[in-house]
Amino acid sequence: MNQEFCYLRPNVVIEPLVDCWYAWSHLISPATNAMNIENRHLKIMNSFIKSPAGHQSAVKNPMLKGGPFMDIDPELVEDISSLRDETIEKRKDIIAFAKAIKELDQLLKSEAKGYSLQPLYEKVPAILKGYVELVYDLNNNPSFRFFEKLLYRSKYYDPASQSIALWITNNDERPFILTTPKLDAPDVLQLRMSFDDPVIDELSKMKRIPRPYNMIKEMVILQGDREEELFKSLFTTEAPPPYNKYNGNKARMRYFGHACILIEVNGVAILVDPLVSYYGYESKIEHFSDFDLPEKIDYVLITHNHQDHILFETLLPLRHRIETVVVPRTSGGFLQDPNLKLMFEAIGFENVMELGELEELKFGDCTITGVPFLGEHSDLNIQAKICHHIRMEQFSMLFVADSCNIEPKLYEHIHAELGDTDVIFLGMECDGAPLSWLYGPLLTEDIPRDKDQTRRLAGSNYEQGAALVNVFNPKELYVYAMGQEPWLEFISSIKYTDQSNPIIASNKLIEECKEKGLISERLYGEKEILYHIS
C-alpha cells in the first residue's frame, strides 16, 4: 500500500481526548478543565480504585446510567491508578488552579460584605492574581470573573494534554463516555497531537480524497511496528460513495439525529449543532452520515455549550470543510459560561463569529437571527446559548433546540419582531438531568439534593411546547434533540420507553398539532424535508 493511493476508512473514529478523557467543551476552556480534573476525573478514579467491583455493578444498573461510574474491567485498576498518579504529577499546576478557585470563592463568601472589594485583591490566591476581577451584583452578592483570553495564553491551557484516538467502529453501540477514560487497547491508536494540528485535517480529507499512504504516514509519529500496522489498517483502496450535490430549487432540510439539521438552498449549506454518525457498517436504523454532507459547509450554527451540541468528534474532522462557525455571544468571563469563540479559535477554527440576541447574519436572500434561549441551564447565569431563526425569501424556520418556554411572553415579543414561522424544530427532553450532573464539578460547595433535583437541564414540556406553537403558527412542527438515536447514548446516556415523560409529552403535542392540520412528527434516525421558499 505504501505508494498506492488510498482512503481513510469511512468508519474510522477520530476521537479527541484530554489526558485520556473524552474531550468535550469544558475540558478545553482552562478554568472549567481545571475544575473537571479536580472534581470529576480524580474523584471518579479514586472511587474506582477503592471499589472497582462497585463500579462494575453500577454500570449494569439502568437506573444509574450516566452516573459517575467507570465502564471498564475491574482488573484494570492498576492502569487507572497509574493514570491518576500521572494526572496528579503532570497537571499539578492545573489542580492547584482549581483549588485556588474554591479558596477564592470561600474568601468572597466570608469577607465580601458590600464594602469595597479593593482590599481583597491582596488576599486572592497567588496563582489567580491578574487572572480575575472581583465584582458585586447590584444586591451586593460577590463573585469573580476571569480574563479568559489571558488564561488561554498561560500555562493553565496546555495543548500537550490533547491527543486523538483512531479506531474503527462497526456498530452504533458505545458506553457512556464522560465518566470513563480511554485506556490503551489493541485496536486503538493514540496519537499525541493538539487539536489545532493540521494533521487532523489531512487525515479527515482522506475519507474522500485519496493520497499515497506514505504521504500521510510521514505526517504522524508512530512508535514501532505495532502502531504502524494499526495505522495502516485504517486505510483502504476502496473508494467511498460519491456525494450527490443538491441542486433543487427548494429548501432541503436533512435530519442527521438529535439536534443536527443540514439546510441546503441556492448552493448554501448551513449545519446546526453538528453530531454526525458514521458510514460503512450495518446500523440498526437508517441514518445519514458524513458522506451526506456537502464538500463545503458555509455556516455551522452552535446553539449552546453542552456536550451533545458541541461534539468535537464530529467538528474536528469537518473543520477543513467549514467556512464559518457561528457561536452564541458571551463575554462575562464567569466560570460556568466560558467563551465559545476563544475555545473554537484555540483548537484551530479560523473563522468564528459571535451572534447575540436579535442580532442578524445576512447573506444573499438569507437572514439568520439570534433568538433568546430560556431554561435548560439549571437557572445558572449563562449567556452562551441562542436559538436560530432562519429566513430564506418568504420561508422561515425556527430552531428552538433545548430552550424551555418557561416565560411565554418572551416568545410573544419575539413573534412581534419576526412574525409567523413556517417550520419549528422543538426539543422536548422535558425531564432533564439535575444541575450537578453536568455542572457539579464547577460548584465549590455541595448543593442539597432537594434543590439539585429542581434545577434541571430540561427542554419544553407539552404545555410549553403548545404555547410556542400557538404563538408562531407554524405549518410544520418537528420534535427533535431527544437523544434517542442509538449512536447518541455514548454522550447523552438517554434511553426512553413509551412510558417516559418526554415521549408522552411530545406524543400529545404532535397529535394536537395534527388535529389542527399541521404536519407534525418526532424525528428519529433520518428525515429529509423539502419546502418551497417563495
Short mmCIF file of C-alpha atoms in Angstrom, two decimals, residues 31-512:
data_model
loop_
_atom_site.label_atom_id
_atom_site.label_comp_id
_atom_site.label_asym_id
_atom_site.label_seq_id
_atom_site.Cartn_x
_atom_site.Cartn_y
_atom_site.Cartn_z
CA ALA A 31 -10.93 27.14 34.22
CA THR A 32 -13.64 24.54 33.58
CA ASN A 33 -10.99 22.00 32.64
CA ALA A 34 -9.22 22.55 35.95
CA MET A 35 -12.45 22.07 37.89
CA ASN A 36 -13.34 18.91 35.96
CA ILE A 37 -9.91 17.36 36.58
CA GLU A 38 -10.11 18.08 40.30
CA ASN A 39 -13.81 17.46 40.92
CA ARG A 40 -14.77 14.86 38.32
CA HIS A 41 -11.84 12.89 36.92
CA LEU A 42 -9.81 12.48 40.11
CA LYS A 43 -12.92 11.73 42.17
CA ILE A 44 -14.11 9.06 39.74
CA MET A 45 -10.64 7.49 39.51
CA ASN A 46 -10.26 7.42 43.30
CA SER A 47 -13.71 5.88 43.65
CA PHE A 48 -12.91 3.19 41.07
CA ILE A 49 -9.56 2.38 42.68
CA LYS A 50 -11.34 1.98 46.02
CA SER A 51 -14.15 -0.21 44.66
CA PRO A 52 -13.79 -1.42 41.05
CA ALA A 53 -16.43 -4.11 41.62
CA GLY A 54 -18.86 -1.44 42.80
CA HIS A 55 -18.40 0.46 39.54
CA GLN A 56 -18.88 -2.72 37.52
CA SER A 57 -22.16 -3.36 39.32
CA ALA A 58 -23.34 0.25 38.93
CA VAL A 59 -22.86 0.44 35.14
CA LYS A 60 -25.08 -2.64 34.77
CA ASN A 61 -27.93 -0.88 36.56
CA PRO A 62 -30.11 1.05 34.05
CA MET A 63 -31.20 3.40 36.85
CA LEU A 64 -27.58 4.55 37.29
CA LYS A 65 -26.81 5.05 33.58
CA GLY A 66 -24.78 8.22 33.10
CA GLY A 67 -23.71 8.26 36.73
CA PRO A 68 -20.09 8.75 37.96
CA PHE A 69 -19.04 5.17 37.32
CA MET A 70 -16.32 3.74 35.10
CA ASP A 71 -17.41 1.27 32.47
CA ILE A 72 -14.22 -0.80 32.33
CA ASP A 73 -12.93 -4.14 33.53
CA PRO A 74 -12.22 -4.09 37.30
CA GLU A 75 -8.93 -5.85 36.57
CA LEU A 76 -7.68 -2.59 35.03
CA VAL A 77 -7.49 -0.94 38.44
CA GLU A 78 -3.69 -0.67 38.20
CA ASP A 79 -3.99 1.18 34.89
CA ILE A 80 -6.38 3.65 36.49
CA SER A 81 -4.03 4.05 39.45
CA SER A 82 -1.22 4.88 37.02
CA LEU A 83 -3.42 7.36 35.15
CA ARG A 84 -4.42 9.04 38.40
CA ASP A 85 -0.81 9.35 39.57
CA GLU A 86 0.26 10.65 36.17
CA THR A 87 -2.57 13.20 36.20
CA ILE A 88 -1.62 14.45 39.67
CA GLU A 89 2.01 14.84 38.60
CA LYS A 90 1.53 16.33 35.12
CA ARG A 91 -1.42 18.58 35.99
CA LYS A 92 -0.32 19.76 39.41
CA ASP A 93 -0.46 23.41 38.31
CA ILE A 94 -3.99 22.99 36.93
CA ILE A 95 -5.12 21.11 40.03
CA ALA A 96 -3.70 23.93 42.17
CA PHE A 97 -5.63 26.38 39.98
CA ALA A 98 -8.88 24.52 40.75
CA LYS A 99 -8.15 24.54 44.48
CA ALA A 100 -7.44 28.27 44.28
CA ILE A 101 -10.85 28.89 42.67
CA LYS A 102 -12.52 27.23 45.64
CA GLU A 103 -10.34 29.23 48.04
CA LEU A 104 -11.26 32.48 46.29
CA ASP A 105 -14.93 31.63 46.40
CA GLN A 106 -14.75 30.98 50.13
CA LEU A 107 -12.85 34.25 50.62
CA LEU A 108 -15.61 36.23 48.93
CA LYS A 109 -18.36 34.48 50.89
CA SER A 110 -16.68 35.19 54.21
CA GLU A 111 -15.24 38.68 53.68
CA ALA A 112 -17.11 40.46 50.87
CA LYS A 113 -19.93 42.13 52.77
CA GLY A 114 -20.85 45.02 50.49
CA TYR A 115 -17.82 47.19 51.21
CA SER A 116 -15.16 47.91 48.60
CA LEU A 117 -13.55 44.80 47.18
CA GLN A 118 -10.23 46.53 46.61
CA PRO A 119 -8.62 45.34 49.89
CA LEU A 120 -9.44 41.71 49.00
CA TYR A 121 -7.21 41.69 45.91
CA GLU A 122 -4.15 41.19 48.12
CA LYS A 123 -5.82 38.07 49.55
CA VAL A 124 -6.56 36.50 46.16
CA PRO A 125 -4.61 33.21 45.86
CA ALA A 126 -1.28 33.91 44.19
CA ILE A 127 -1.85 31.78 41.11
CA LEU A 128 -5.12 33.61 40.37
CA LYS A 129 -3.69 37.11 40.71
CA GLY A 130 -4.02 39.04 37.46
CA TYR A 131 -6.44 36.50 36.01
CA VAL A 132 -9.58 37.51 37.93
CA GLU A 133 -11.69 40.58 38.65
CA LEU A 134 -13.74 40.74 41.84
CA VAL A 135 -17.28 42.04 41.40
CA TYR A 136 -20.62 42.58 43.13
CA ASP A 137 -24.05 42.41 41.59
CA LEU A 138 -26.49 45.24 42.40
CA ASN A 139 -27.58 43.44 45.58
CA ASN A 140 -24.02 43.20 46.91
CA ASN A 141 -23.64 39.48 46.15
CA PRO A 142 -19.91 38.94 45.48
CA SER A 143 -18.46 36.99 42.58
CA PHE A 144 -15.46 36.98 40.25
CA ARG A 145 -14.77 36.80 36.54
CA PHE A 146 -11.79 35.55 34.55
CA PHE A 147 -9.77 37.38 31.93
CA GLU A 148 -10.25 34.30 29.83
CA LYS A 149 -8.02 35.17 26.90
CA LEU A 150 -5.08 35.50 29.29
CA LEU A 151 -5.80 32.02 30.61
CA TYR A 152 -5.53 30.58 27.09
CA ARG A 153 -2.08 32.17 26.86
CA SER A 154 -0.95 30.88 30.24
CA LYS A 155 0.36 27.53 31.45
CA TYR A 156 -3.21 26.69 32.50
CA TYR A 157 -4.08 25.94 28.87
CA ASP A 158 -1.85 23.08 27.81
CA PRO A 159 -2.31 21.67 24.27
CA ALA A 160 0.15 18.93 25.25
CA SER A 161 -2.68 17.34 27.24
CA GLN A 162 -4.60 16.78 23.99
CA SER A 163 -4.48 13.69 21.78
CA ILE A 164 -6.60 11.73 19.34
CA ALA A 165 -7.57 8.08 19.38
CA LEU A 166 -8.05 6.42 16.00
CA TRP A 167 -10.18 3.30 15.82
CA ILE A 168 -12.79 1.61 13.64
CA THR A 169 -16.43 1.43 14.69
CA ASN A 170 -18.64 -1.36 13.40
CA ASN A 171 -21.88 -0.55 15.22
CA ASP A 172 -23.83 2.17 16.98
CA GLU A 173 -23.12 0.88 20.47
CA ARG A 174 -20.71 2.74 22.73
CA PRO A 175 -20.59 3.02 26.51
CA PHE A 176 -21.25 6.37 28.16
CA ILE A 177 -18.08 8.32 27.56
CA LEU A 178 -17.84 11.18 30.10
CA THR A 179 -17.02 9.04 33.12
CA THR A 180 -14.53 6.55 31.66
CA PRO A 181 -11.05 7.40 30.35
CA LYS A 182 -9.69 5.90 27.12
CA LEU A 183 -7.00 3.39 28.03
CA ASP A 184 -4.60 1.70 25.64
CA ALA A 185 -6.26 -1.12 23.70
CA PRO A 186 -5.08 -3.42 20.90
CA ASP A 187 -7.42 -1.88 18.32
CA VAL A 188 -6.93 1.78 19.30
CA LEU A 189 -4.10 4.01 18.09
CA GLN A 190 -3.49 7.02 20.32
CA LEU A 191 -1.55 9.87 18.75
CA ARG A 192 -0.19 12.79 20.75
CA MET A 193 -1.28 15.89 18.89
CA SER A 194 -3.05 19.09 19.83
CA PHE A 195 -6.50 19.69 18.39
CA ASP A 196 -5.25 22.55 16.22
CA ASP A 197 -2.78 20.22 14.45
CA PRO A 198 -3.34 20.34 10.66
CA VAL A 199 -2.66 16.58 10.50
CA ILE A 200 -6.24 16.10 11.73
CA ASP A 201 -7.46 17.99 8.65
CA GLU A 202 -5.22 15.97 6.33
CA LEU A 203 -6.43 12.68 7.79
CA SER A 204 -10.05 13.78 7.55
CA LYS A 205 -9.71 14.84 3.92
CA MET A 206 -8.66 11.31 3.04
CA LYS A 207 -12.13 9.97 3.73
CA ARG A 208 -12.98 11.45 0.33
CA ILE A 209 -9.70 12.31 -1.37
CA PRO A 210 -7.17 9.51 -1.99
CA ARG A 211 -3.48 10.08 -1.32
CA PRO A 212 -0.38 7.89 -1.21
CA TYR A 213 -0.18 6.04 2.08
CA ASN A 214 3.45 7.07 2.60
CA MET A 215 2.47 10.74 2.37
CA ILE A 216 0.10 10.57 5.33
CA LYS A 217 2.32 8.16 7.29
CA GLU A 218 5.14 10.69 7.22
CA MET A 219 2.87 13.26 8.88
CA VAL A 220 2.39 11.26 12.07
CA ILE A 221 4.79 9.91 14.69
CA LEU A 222 4.38 6.16 15.05
CA GLN A 223 6.12 4.08 17.71
CA GLY A 224 7.18 0.65 16.44
CA ASP A 225 5.76 -1.99 14.13
CA ARG A 226 2.54 -2.47 16.11
CA GLU A 227 1.48 1.18 15.72
CA GLU A 228 2.45 1.22 12.06
CA GLU A 229 0.42 -1.91 11.31
CA LEU A 230 -2.55 -0.49 13.21
CA PHE A 231 -2.26 2.82 11.37
CA LYS A 232 -2.11 1.05 8.01
CA SER A 233 -5.28 -0.92 8.85
CA LEU A 234 -7.23 2.35 8.99
CA PHE A 235 -6.89 2.85 5.24
CA THR A 236 -8.43 1.23 2.18
CA THR A 237 -8.10 1.46 -1.59
CA GLU A 238 -11.88 1.13 -1.95
CA ALA A 239 -13.47 4.44 -2.96
CA PRO A 240 -16.30 5.76 -0.75
CA PRO A 241 -19.75 6.57 -2.16
CA PRO A 242 -19.80 9.87 -4.09
CA TYR A 243 -21.62 12.86 -2.66
CA ASN A 244 -24.73 13.76 -4.60
CA LYS A 245 -24.84 17.54 -4.56
CA TYR A 246 -28.29 19.03 -4.07
CA ASN A 247 -29.29 21.32 -6.93
CA GLY A 248 -33.02 21.58 -6.34
CA ASN A 249 -34.97 24.82 -6.15
CA LYS A 250 -36.49 24.08 -2.75
CA ALA A 251 -35.05 24.38 0.72
CA ARG A 252 -33.82 20.92 1.70
CA MET A 253 -33.58 20.08 5.39
CA ARG A 254 -31.92 16.84 6.42
CA TYR A 255 -32.10 15.48 9.94
CA PHE A 256 -28.90 13.66 10.99
CA GLY A 257 -30.04 12.79 14.50
CA HIS A 258 -30.52 14.62 17.79
CA ALA A 259 -30.27 18.38 17.08
CA CYS A 260 -28.22 18.14 13.88
CA ILE A 261 -30.01 19.60 10.85
CA LEU A 262 -28.46 20.37 7.45
CA ILE A 263 -30.19 23.13 5.46
CA GLU A 264 -29.30 23.47 1.78
CA VAL A 265 -30.72 26.12 -0.53
CA ASN A 266 -29.40 28.05 -3.52
CA GLY A 267 -25.94 26.48 -3.14
CA VAL A 268 -25.60 27.48 0.54
CA ALA A 269 -25.19 24.84 3.26
CA ILE A 270 -25.98 25.54 6.94
CA LEU A 271 -25.34 22.85 9.56
CA VAL A 272 -26.93 23.22 13.01
CA ASP A 273 -25.34 21.55 16.07
CA PRO A 274 -23.21 19.01 14.16
CA LEU A 275 -23.41 15.49 15.53
CA VAL A 276 -22.99 13.01 12.70
CA SER A 277 -22.81 9.22 12.66
CA TYR A 278 -20.58 7.03 10.51
CA TYR A 279 -20.84 5.17 7.22
CA GLY A 280 -19.58 1.70 6.40
CA TYR A 281 -21.27 -0.66 8.86
CA GLU A 282 -24.67 -2.23 9.42
CA SER A 283 -26.75 0.11 11.58
CA LYS A 284 -29.98 -0.69 13.40
CA ILE A 285 -31.71 2.26 11.73
CA GLU A 286 -31.35 4.22 8.53
CA HIS A 287 -29.28 7.34 9.03
CA PHE A 288 -27.32 9.98 7.17
CA SER A 289 -23.56 10.00 7.66
CA ASP A 290 -20.72 12.43 6.99
CA PHE A 291 -20.84 11.25 3.37
CA ASP A 292 -24.22 13.00 3.11
CA LEU A 293 -22.64 16.36 3.94
CA PRO A 294 -21.54 18.74 1.16
CA GLU A 295 -17.91 19.43 0.31
CA LYS A 296 -18.26 22.94 1.73
CA ILE A 297 -20.34 23.87 4.76
CA ASP A 298 -20.88 27.63 4.68
CA TYR A 299 -22.11 28.07 8.25
CA VAL A 300 -22.12 25.88 11.34
CA LEU A 301 -24.58 27.18 13.94
CA ILE A 302 -24.00 26.28 17.60
CA THR A 303 -26.95 26.67 19.96
CA HIS A 304 -25.30 26.12 23.35
CA ASN A 305 -22.35 24.76 25.24
CA HIS A 306 -23.41 21.21 26.09
CA GLN A 307 -21.62 18.05 25.01
CA ASP A 308 -24.48 16.87 22.75
CA HIS A 309 -24.47 20.16 20.80
CA ILE A 310 -20.71 20.78 20.56
CA LEU A 311 -19.21 17.43 19.60
CA PHE A 312 -15.54 17.72 18.66
CA GLU A 313 -15.56 14.15 17.34
CA THR A 314 -17.76 15.49 14.52
CA LEU A 315 -16.45 19.05 14.35
CA LEU A 316 -12.70 18.45 14.13
CA PRO A 317 -12.91 16.12 11.07
CA LEU A 318 -15.23 18.67 9.40
CA ARG A 319 -13.00 21.66 10.19
CA HIS A 320 -11.40 21.78 6.73
CA ARG A 321 -14.86 21.96 5.14
CA ILE A 322 -16.37 24.64 7.40
CA GLU A 323 -16.26 28.26 6.25
CA THR A 324 -17.67 29.94 9.39
CA VAL A 325 -18.64 28.77 12.86
CA VAL A 326 -21.36 30.89 14.49
CA VAL A 327 -21.47 30.71 18.30
CA PRO A 328 -23.58 32.44 20.95
CA ARG A 329 -22.11 35.69 22.19
CA THR A 330 -20.76 35.81 25.73
CA SER A 331 -18.02 37.89 27.33
CA GLY A 332 -18.76 37.72 31.04
CA GLY A 333 -15.76 35.56 31.94
CA PHE A 334 -17.75 33.64 34.54
CA LEU A 335 -16.70 30.09 35.41
CA GLN A 336 -19.93 28.45 34.29
CA ASP A 337 -20.07 30.37 30.99
CA PRO A 338 -16.78 30.04 29.07
CA ASN A 339 -16.35 31.98 25.84
CA LEU A 340 -17.00 29.72 22.85
CA LYS A 341 -15.24 31.92 20.30
CA LEU A 342 -11.99 31.68 22.27
CA MET A 343 -12.45 27.94 22.63
CA PHE A 344 -13.00 27.27 18.91
CA GLU A 345 -10.10 29.51 17.95
CA ALA A 346 -7.81 27.71 20.41
CA ILE A 347 -8.48 24.36 18.70
CA GLY A 348 -7.84 25.59 15.17
CA PHE A 349 -11.07 27.04 13.78
CA GLU A 350 -10.08 30.20 11.93
CA ASN A 351 -13.36 31.96 11.15
CA VAL A 352 -15.52 32.10 14.27
CA MET A 353 -18.17 34.76 14.77
CA GLU A 354 -20.48 35.51 17.67
CA LEU A 355 -24.21 36.11 17.30
CA GLY A 356 -26.15 37.83 20.06
CA GLU A 357 -29.83 38.02 20.84
CA LEU A 358 -31.80 39.56 17.93
CA GLU A 359 -28.57 40.16 16.04
CA GLU A 360 -28.68 39.25 12.35
CA LEU A 361 -26.33 37.48 9.98
CA LYS A 362 -27.27 38.24 6.37
CA PHE A 363 -26.03 36.70 3.13
CA GLY A 364 -27.87 36.67 -0.19
CA ASP A 365 -31.58 36.16 0.42
CA CYS A 366 -30.95 34.53 3.81
CA THR A 367 -31.10 36.09 7.27
CA ILE A 368 -30.14 34.22 10.45
CA THR A 369 -31.42 35.90 13.61
CA GLY A 370 -30.31 35.01 17.12
CA VAL A 371 -33.32 34.24 19.34
CA PRO A 372 -33.14 34.27 23.16
CA PHE A 373 -32.74 30.83 24.73
CA LEU A 374 -34.53 30.23 28.04
CA GLY A 375 -34.03 27.48 30.58
CA GLU A 376 -32.20 24.11 30.22
CA HIS A 377 -29.21 25.52 32.10
CA SER A 378 -30.34 24.88 35.69
CA ASP A 379 -31.01 28.59 36.34
CA LEU A 380 -27.32 29.44 36.04
CA ASN A 381 -26.28 32.79 34.61
CA ILE A 382 -25.16 31.52 31.21
CA GLN A 383 -25.19 33.70 28.10
CA ALA A 384 -23.54 31.27 25.66
CA LYS A 385 -26.88 29.96 24.40
CA ILE A 386 -29.01 31.05 21.48
CA CYS A 387 -31.74 29.71 19.22
CA HIS A 388 -31.79 30.42 15.49
CA HIS A 389 -34.46 31.85 13.23
CA ILE A 390 -33.58 31.40 9.56
CA ARG A 391 -35.46 33.24 6.82
CA MET A 392 -34.96 32.45 3.14
CA GLU A 393 -37.08 34.70 0.93
CA GLN A 394 -40.63 34.01 2.17
CA PHE A 395 -39.76 30.80 4.02
CA SER A 396 -38.72 30.70 7.68
CA MET A 397 -37.54 28.13 10.24
CA LEU A 398 -37.09 28.32 13.99
CA PHE A 399 -34.64 26.01 15.76
CA VAL A 400 -35.56 26.10 19.43
CA ALA A 401 -33.21 23.26 20.45
CA ASP A 402 -33.46 22.62 24.20
CA SER A 403 -34.89 26.04 25.04
CA CYS A 404 -37.61 25.72 27.66
CA ASN A 405 -40.61 28.02 27.21
CA ILE A 406 -40.82 28.98 30.87
CA GLU A 407 -41.93 32.54 30.02
CA PRO A 408 -44.32 32.54 27.02
CA LYS A 409 -44.36 36.35 26.98
CA LEU A 410 -40.79 36.28 25.68
CA TYR A 411 -41.89 34.50 22.51
CA GLU A 412 -44.80 36.85 22.08
CA HIS A 413 -42.29 39.70 21.98
CA ILE A 414 -40.11 37.74 19.55
CA HIS A 415 -43.10 36.98 17.34
CA ALA A 416 -43.81 40.70 17.15
CA GLU A 417 -40.31 41.08 15.66
CA LEU A 418 -40.14 38.01 13.43
CA GLY A 419 -43.75 37.10 12.60
CA ASP A 420 -45.14 33.62 11.93
CA THR A 421 -42.74 30.76 11.24
CA ASP A 422 -43.28 28.03 8.65
CA VAL A 423 -41.36 25.24 10.40
CA ILE A 424 -40.42 24.82 14.06
CA PHE A 425 -37.86 22.34 15.38
CA LEU A 426 -38.52 21.93 19.11
CA GLY A 427 -36.60 19.98 21.76
CA MET A 428 -38.83 18.27 24.34
CA GLU A 429 -36.43 16.40 26.63
CA CYS A 430 -38.60 17.73 29.45
CA ASP A 431 -37.20 15.72 32.37
CA GLY A 432 -33.53 16.56 32.10
CA ALA A 433 -30.67 15.75 34.41
CA PRO A 434 -30.15 17.77 37.62
CA LEU A 435 -27.68 20.65 37.81
CA SER A 436 -24.96 18.53 39.43
CA TRP A 437 -24.86 16.00 36.55
CA LEU A 438 -23.15 18.48 34.23
CA TYR A 439 -22.17 21.47 36.35
CA GLY A 440 -21.35 19.68 39.60
CA PRO A 441 -17.55 19.92 39.12
CA LEU A 442 -17.83 23.71 38.92
CA LEU A 443 -19.56 24.02 42.29
CA THR A 444 -17.37 24.93 45.26
CA GLU A 445 -19.94 23.60 47.74
CA ASP A 446 -22.27 20.62 47.52
CA ILE A 447 -25.83 21.55 46.60
CA PRO A 448 -28.59 19.94 48.71
CA ARG A 449 -30.29 17.11 46.85
CA ASP A 450 -33.78 18.62 47.07
CA LYS A 451 -32.55 21.83 45.43
CA ASP A 452 -30.43 19.96 42.90
CA GLN A 453 -33.42 17.93 41.72
CA THR A 454 -35.41 21.09 40.94
CA ARG A 455 -32.58 22.63 38.89
CA ARG A 456 -32.94 20.64 35.68
CA LEU A 457 -31.30 20.52 32.25
CA ALA A 458 -34.76 20.27 30.70
CA GLY A 459 -36.41 21.34 27.45
CA SER A 460 -40.07 22.25 26.90
CA ASN A 461 -42.92 20.10 28.18
CA TYR A 462 -46.32 19.73 26.48
CA GLU A 463 -47.80 22.96 27.83
CA GLN A 464 -44.70 24.99 26.99
CA GLY A 465 -44.46 23.49 23.51
CA ALA A 466 -48.14 24.09 22.82
CA ALA A 467 -47.76 27.73 23.88
CA LEU A 468 -44.86 28.12 21.46
CA VAL A 469 -46.88 26.65 18.59
CA ASN A 470 -49.82 28.95 19.38
CA VAL A 471 -47.57 31.99 19.17
CA PHE A 472 -45.68 31.23 15.94
CA ASN A 473 -48.48 29.47 13.98
CA PRO A 474 -46.22 27.07 12.08
CA LYS A 475 -47.31 24.88 9.20
CA GLU A 476 -44.98 22.11 10.37
CA LEU A 477 -43.65 21.08 13.79
CA TYR A 478 -40.81 18.63 14.32
CA VAL A 479 -39.78 17.43 17.76
CA TYR A 480 -36.03 16.78 17.80
CA ALA A 481 -32.97 16.87 20.12
CA MET A 482 -34.35 13.95 22.13
CA GLY A 483 -31.15 11.90 22.25
CA GLN A 484 -32.99 8.78 21.08
CA GLU A 485 -30.70 7.56 18.31
CA PRO A 486 -28.52 4.62 19.41
CA TRP A 487 -25.32 6.43 18.38
CA LEU A 488 -26.24 9.20 20.87
CA GLU A 489 -26.24 7.11 24.04
CA PHE A 490 -22.46 7.39 24.49
CA ILE A 491 -22.78 11.14 25.00
CA SER A 492 -26.28 11.55 26.47
CA SER A 493 -26.99 8.29 28.39
CA ILE A 494 -30.69 8.68 27.44
CA LYS A 495 -32.86 5.64 26.79
CA TYR A 496 -36.63 6.16 26.65
CA THR A 497 -39.60 3.83 26.85
CA ASP A 498 -43.18 4.53 25.75
CA GLN A 499 -43.90 5.48 29.37
CA SER A 500 -41.14 8.10 29.55
CA ASN A 501 -42.43 11.58 30.24
CA PRO A 502 -40.71 13.22 27.21
CA ILE A 503 -42.29 10.62 24.89
CA ILE A 504 -45.76 11.07 26.41
CA ALA A 505 -45.48 14.88 26.30
CA SER A 506 -44.19 15.03 22.73
CA ASN A 507 -46.80 12.49 21.53
CA LYS A 508 -49.53 14.66 23.00
CA LEU A 509 -48.23 17.81 21.29
CA ILE A 510 -47.74 16.03 17.96
CA GLU A 511 -51.29 14.65 17.98
CA GLU A 512 -52.72 18.04 18.91
#
